[in-house]
Amino acid sequence: TNVRKVFTCLTAFVGAACMIMLCFCDHTRQVLGIIVVFIFLVSSAMAYGSGYVVNFADIVPAYSSIIFSMSTALGTVGALLGNLVAGIIIKKPVLEDWRKLLLLFATFYLIGGVVYFIYGSAVPRKWATFNSEPTKELEEDEVLTTLPSQVDLPNAIRETKIT
């Protein structure tokens, strides 16, 4: 849990700091802008490898693919809404309009990081784990799928009762 929290929160807080720093990158600070974007991309990679992607397998191993696909779909909706909001906020391609959008993104990153820091966990849920105890139904399936060459025929005939 602690490793997931560290990397996911670092990603959120570094991302927010990068958005705020980009507010001050005008045409005279282009190199700083490139460095900030690079730092932002590296911090995003930290979340994908050590936090965000693998957290599903930690929490709900039996259903991780389903929940991961649903969260990815919701994330796509968020990305579409982000583009709509950007179109509403940015009237002219000037730094003042971009600053509003970048500060909005930084706010979302900060809120997400704080919420994950408080409520985030990587503890597996009991209802979402694989059942490791063999069931009677499984044992019956194994008997039905055993090849005839693997069955001890004299013992199998003695054990079978005809009613």
Short mmCIF file of N, CA, C and O in Angstrom, two decimals, residues 11-80:
data_model
loop_
_atom_site.label_atom_id
_atom_site.label_comp_id
_atom_site.label_asym_id
_atom_site.label_seq_id
_atom_site.Cartn_x
_atom_site.Cartn_y
_atom_site.Cartn_z
N THR A 11 3.19 11.27 -8.40
CA THR A 11 2.77 11.59 -9.76
C THR A 11 1.77 12.73 -9.77
O THR A 11 1.87 13.64 -10.58
N ALA A 12 0.80 12.68 -8.87
CA ALA A 12 -0.21 13.73 -8.83
C ALA A 12 0.40 15.07 -8.42
O ALA A 12 0.13 16.10 -9.05
N PHE A 13 1.24 15.06 -7.38
CA PHE A 13 1.78 16.32 -6.89
C PHE A 13 2.85 16.90 -7.82
O PHE A 13 2.92 18.11 -8.01
N VAL A 14 3.67 16.03 -8.42
CA VAL A 14 4.65 16.52 -9.39
C VAL A 14 3.93 17.03 -10.63
O VAL A 14 4.31 18.06 -11.20
N GLY A 15 2.86 16.34 -11.04
CA GLY A 15 2.06 16.81 -12.17
C GLY A 15 1.45 18.18 -11.91
O GLY A 15 1.45 19.05 -12.78
N ALA A 16 0.93 18.37 -10.70
CA ALA A 16 0.37 19.68 -10.34
C ALA A 16 1.45 20.75 -10.35
O ALA A 16 1.23 21.87 -10.86
N ALA A 17 2.62 20.44 -9.80
CA ALA A 17 3.72 21.41 -9.80
C ALA A 17 4.15 21.74 -11.23
O ALA A 17 4.43 22.92 -11.54
N CYS A 18 4.17 20.74 -12.09
CA CYS A 18 4.55 21.00 -13.49
C CYS A 18 3.53 21.89 -14.18
O CYS A 18 3.90 22.78 -14.96
N MET A 19 2.24 21.68 -13.91
CA MET A 19 1.21 22.53 -14.51
C MET A 19 1.37 23.98 -14.05
O MET A 19 1.23 24.91 -14.83
N ILE A 20 1.67 24.14 -12.77
CA ILE A 20 1.86 25.49 -12.24
C ILE A 20 3.12 26.13 -12.85
O ILE A 20 3.12 27.31 -13.22
N MET A 21 4.19 25.34 -12.98
CA MET A 21 5.43 25.88 -13.57
C MET A 21 5.23 26.25 -15.03
O MET A 21 5.81 27.22 -15.52
N LEU A 22 4.40 25.47 -15.74
CA LEU A 22 4.15 25.81 -17.15
C LEU A 22 3.42 27.14 -17.31
O LEU A 22 3.49 27.76 -18.37
N CYS A 23 2.72 27.57 -16.26
CA CYS A 23 2.05 28.88 -16.31
C CYS A 23 3.05 30.02 -16.48
O CYS A 23 2.70 31.09 -16.98
N PHE A 24 4.29 29.80 -16.07
CA PHE A 24 5.31 30.85 -16.12
C PHE A 24 6.29 30.67 -17.28
O PHE A 24 7.28 31.39 -17.35
N CYS A 25 6.03 29.71 -18.15
CA CYS A 25 6.91 29.47 -19.29
C CYS A 25 6.36 30.19 -20.52
O CYS A 25 5.47 29.69 -21.19
N ASP A 26 6.91 31.36 -20.79
CA ASP A 26 6.51 32.09 -22.00
C ASP A 26 7.59 31.90 -23.07
O ASP A 26 8.43 31.00 -22.96
N HIS A 27 7.56 32.72 -24.10
CA HIS A 27 8.51 32.55 -25.21
C HIS A 27 9.96 32.80 -24.79
O HIS A 27 10.87 32.39 -25.48
N THR A 28 10.18 33.45 -23.65
CA THR A 28 11.55 33.69 -23.20
C THR A 28 12.09 32.51 -22.37
O THR A 28 13.29 32.45 -22.11
N ARG A 29 11.21 31.60 -21.97
CA ARG A 29 11.62 30.45 -21.15
C ARG A 29 11.24 29.13 -21.81
O ARG A 29 10.69 28.24 -21.18
N GLN A 30 11.58 28.99 -23.07
CA GLN A 30 11.20 27.79 -23.81
C GLN A 30 11.94 26.55 -23.31
O GLN A 30 11.36 25.46 -23.24
N VAL A 31 13.21 26.70 -22.96
CA VAL A 31 13.98 25.55 -22.46
C VAL A 31 13.39 25.06 -21.15
O VAL A 31 13.25 23.84 -20.93
N LEU A 32 13.00 25.97 -20.28
CA LEU A 32 12.36 25.59 -19.02
C LEU A 32 11.06 24.84 -19.30
O LEU A 32 10.76 23.83 -18.65
N GLY A 33 10.31 25.29 -20.27
CA GLY A 33 9.07 24.61 -20.65
C GLY A 33 9.31 23.18 -21.11
O GLY A 33 8.57 22.26 -20.75
N ILE A 34 10.34 22.99 -21.90
CA ILE A 34 10.68 21.64 -22.38
C ILE A 34 11.08 20.74 -21.21
O ILE A 34 10.67 19.59 -21.12
N ILE A 35 11.88 21.28 -20.29
CA ILE A 35 12.31 20.50 -19.12
C ILE A 35 11.11 20.14 -18.25
O ILE A 35 10.99 19.00 -17.77
N VAL A 36 10.19 21.08 -18.06
CA VAL A 36 9.00 20.83 -17.24
C VAL A 36 8.12 19.75 -17.87
O VAL A 36 7.62 18.85 -17.18
N VAL A 37 7.93 19.81 -19.18
CA VAL A 37 7.13 18.79 -19.86
C VAL A 37 7.81 17.43 -19.74
O VAL A 37 7.15 16.40 -19.52
N PHE A 38 9.14 17.38 -19.85
CA PHE A 38 9.87 16.13 -19.68
C PHE A 38 9.68 15.57 -18.28
O PHE A 38 9.42 14.37 -18.09
N ILE A 39 9.79 16.42 -17.26
CA ILE A 39 9.58 15.98 -15.88
C ILE A 39 8.15 15.47 -15.69
O ILE A 39 7.90 14.46 -15.03
N PHE A 40 7.20 16.15 -16.29
CA PHE A 40 5.79 15.73 -16.21
C PHE A 40 5.60 14.34 -16.82
O PHE A 40 4.93 13.48 -16.24
N LEU A 41 6.22 14.10 -17.97
CA LEU A 41 6.09 12.79 -18.62
C LEU A 41 6.75 11.68 -17.81
O LEU A 41 6.22 10.57 -17.69
N VAL A 42 7.90 11.96 -17.22
CA VAL A 42 8.58 10.96 -16.40
C VAL A 42 7.75 10.66 -15.15
O VAL A 42 7.61 9.49 -14.75
N SER A 43 7.18 11.66 -14.54
CA SER A 43 6.35 11.42 -13.36
C SER A 43 5.09 10.63 -13.72
O SER A 43 4.62 9.81 -12.92
N SER A 44 4.54 10.85 -14.89
CA SER A 44 3.39 10.06 -15.33
C SER A 44 3.78 8.60 -15.52
O SER A 44 3.01 7.70 -15.19
N ALA A 45 4.97 8.36 -16.03
CA ALA A 45 5.44 6.98 -16.21
C ALA A 45 5.60 6.28 -14.86
O ALA A 45 5.37 5.07 -14.76
N MET A 46 5.96 7.02 -13.82
CA MET A 46 6.07 6.42 -12.49
C MET A 46 4.72 5.88 -12.04
O MET A 46 4.64 4.80 -11.45
N ALA A 47 3.67 6.60 -12.31
CA ALA A 47 2.34 6.16 -11.87
C ALA A 47 1.89 4.94 -12.63
O ALA A 47 1.31 4.02 -12.06
N TYR A 48 2.16 4.91 -13.91
CA TYR A 48 1.68 3.78 -14.70
C TYR A 48 2.39 2.50 -14.31
O TYR A 48 1.76 1.46 -14.19
N GLY A 49 3.68 2.55 -14.07
CA GLY A 49 4.41 1.33 -13.77
C GLY A 49 4.32 0.89 -12.32
O GLY A 49 4.31 -0.29 -12.03
N SER A 50 4.24 1.84 -11.40
CA SER A 50 4.32 1.47 -9.99
C SER A 50 3.05 1.74 -9.20
O SER A 50 2.96 1.33 -8.05
N GLY A 51 2.13 2.42 -9.77
CA GLY A 51 0.93 2.75 -9.00
C GLY A 51 -0.36 2.39 -9.69
O GLY A 51 -1.02 1.41 -9.37
N TYR A 52 -0.69 3.14 -10.69
CA TYR A 52 -2.01 3.09 -11.30
C TYR A 52 -2.34 1.73 -11.92
O TYR A 52 -3.35 1.12 -11.59
N VAL A 53 -1.54 1.22 -12.80
CA VAL A 53 -1.87 0.01 -13.56
C VAL A 53 -1.87 -1.22 -12.67
O VAL A 53 -2.78 -2.05 -12.74
N VAL A 54 -0.88 -1.38 -11.83
CA VAL A 54 -0.78 -2.60 -11.03
C VAL A 54 -1.68 -2.58 -9.80
O VAL A 54 -1.89 -3.63 -9.19
N ASN A 55 -2.22 -1.46 -9.44
CA ASN A 55 -3.07 -1.38 -8.26
C ASN A 55 -4.35 -2.21 -8.43
O ASN A 55 -4.88 -2.75 -7.47
N PHE A 56 -4.84 -2.32 -9.64
CA PHE A 56 -6.05 -3.12 -9.88
C PHE A 56 -5.79 -4.59 -9.55
O PHE A 56 -6.64 -5.25 -8.97
N ALA A 57 -4.64 -5.10 -9.94
CA ALA A 57 -4.32 -6.49 -9.65
C ALA A 57 -4.11 -6.72 -8.15
O ALA A 57 -4.33 -7.82 -7.66
N ASP A 58 -3.70 -5.70 -7.43
CA ASP A 58 -3.54 -5.83 -5.98
C ASP A 58 -4.88 -5.86 -5.26
O ASP A 58 -5.10 -6.67 -4.38
N ILE A 59 -5.76 -4.97 -5.64
CA ILE A 59 -7.02 -4.80 -4.91
C ILE A 59 -8.03 -5.89 -5.25
O ILE A 59 -8.63 -6.49 -4.37
N VAL A 60 -8.26 -6.11 -6.53
CA VAL A 60 -9.29 -7.07 -6.97
C VAL A 60 -8.69 -8.02 -8.00
O VAL A 60 -8.96 -7.91 -9.19
N PRO A 61 -7.89 -8.97 -7.57
CA PRO A 61 -7.21 -9.83 -8.54
C PRO A 61 -8.14 -10.61 -9.45
O PRO A 61 -7.85 -10.81 -10.62
N ALA A 62 -9.28 -11.06 -8.94
CA ALA A 62 -10.18 -11.87 -9.75
C ALA A 62 -10.92 -11.04 -10.80
O ALA A 62 -11.33 -11.58 -11.83
N TYR A 63 -11.10 -9.76 -10.55
CA TYR A 63 -11.88 -8.91 -11.45
C TYR A 63 -11.08 -7.73 -11.99
O TYR A 63 -11.65 -6.75 -12.45
N SER A 64 -9.76 -7.80 -11.92
CA SER A 64 -8.93 -6.65 -12.28
C SER A 64 -9.13 -6.22 -13.73
O SER A 64 -9.14 -5.03 -14.02
N SER A 65 -9.30 -7.16 -14.64
CA SER A 65 -9.44 -6.78 -16.05
C SER A 65 -10.73 -6.02 -16.29
O SER A 65 -10.76 -5.05 -17.05
N ILE A 66 -11.80 -6.44 -15.63
CA ILE A 66 -13.09 -5.76 -15.81
C ILE A 66 -13.05 -4.36 -15.22
O ILE A 66 -13.45 -3.39 -15.86
N ILE A 67 -12.54 -4.24 -14.01
CA ILE A 67 -12.49 -2.93 -13.36
C ILE A 67 -11.50 -2.01 -14.05
O ILE A 67 -11.75 -0.81 -14.19
N PHE A 68 -10.39 -2.56 -14.53
CA PHE A 68 -9.43 -1.74 -15.26
C PHE A 68 -10.05 -1.20 -16.55
O PHE A 68 -9.87 -0.04 -16.89
N SER A 69 -10.81 -2.03 -17.25
CA SER A 69 -11.42 -1.55 -18.50
C SER A 69 -12.49 -0.50 -18.22
O SER A 69 -12.61 0.48 -18.97
N MET A 70 -13.25 -0.66 -17.12
CA MET A 70 -14.25 0.36 -16.80
C MET A 70 -13.60 1.68 -16.40
O MET A 70 -14.06 2.75 -16.81
N SER A 71 -12.52 1.61 -15.63
CA SER A 71 -11.85 2.86 -15.23
C SER A 71 -11.17 3.53 -16.43
O SER A 71 -11.13 4.76 -16.52
N THR A 72 -10.67 2.73 -17.36
CA THR A 72 -10.08 3.30 -18.57
C THR A 72 -11.14 3.98 -19.41
O THR A 72 -10.91 5.06 -19.98
N ALA A 73 -12.32 3.38 -19.49
CA ALA A 73 -13.42 4.01 -20.23
C ALA A 73 -13.82 5.32 -19.57
O ALA A 73 -14.04 6.33 -20.27
N LEU A 74 -13.91 5.34 -18.24
CA LEU A 74 -14.23 6.59 -17.55
C LEU A 74 -13.13 7.63 -17.73
O LEU A 74 -13.41 8.83 -17.86
N GLY A 75 -11.89 7.18 -17.75
CA GLY A 75 -10.78 8.10 -18.01
C GLY A 75 -10.84 8.70 -19.41
O GLY A 75 -10.49 9.86 -19.61
N THR A 76 -11.31 7.91 -20.36
CA THR A 76 -11.46 8.42 -21.72
C THR A 76 -12.54 9.48 -21.78
O THR A 76 -12.40 10.50 -22.47
N VAL A 77 -13.63 9.26 -21.04
CA VAL A 77 -14.68 10.28 -20.98
C VAL A 77 -14.12 11.56 -20.37
O VAL A 77 -14.40 12.67 -20.84
N GLY A 78 -13.29 11.41 -19.33
CA GLY A 78 -12.65 12.58 -18.71
C GLY A 78 -11.74 13.31 -19.68
O GLY A 78 -11.69 14.55 -19.70
N ALA A 79 -11.03 12.56 -20.52
CA ALA A 79 -10.16 13.18 -21.52
C ALA A 79 -10.98 13.95 -22.56
O ALA A 79 -10.59 15.04 -22.99
N LEU A 80 -12.10 13.38 -22.96
CA LEU A 80 -12.97 14.09 -23.90
C LEU A 80 -13.53 15.36 -23.29
O LEU A 80 -13.57 16.41 -23.94
#
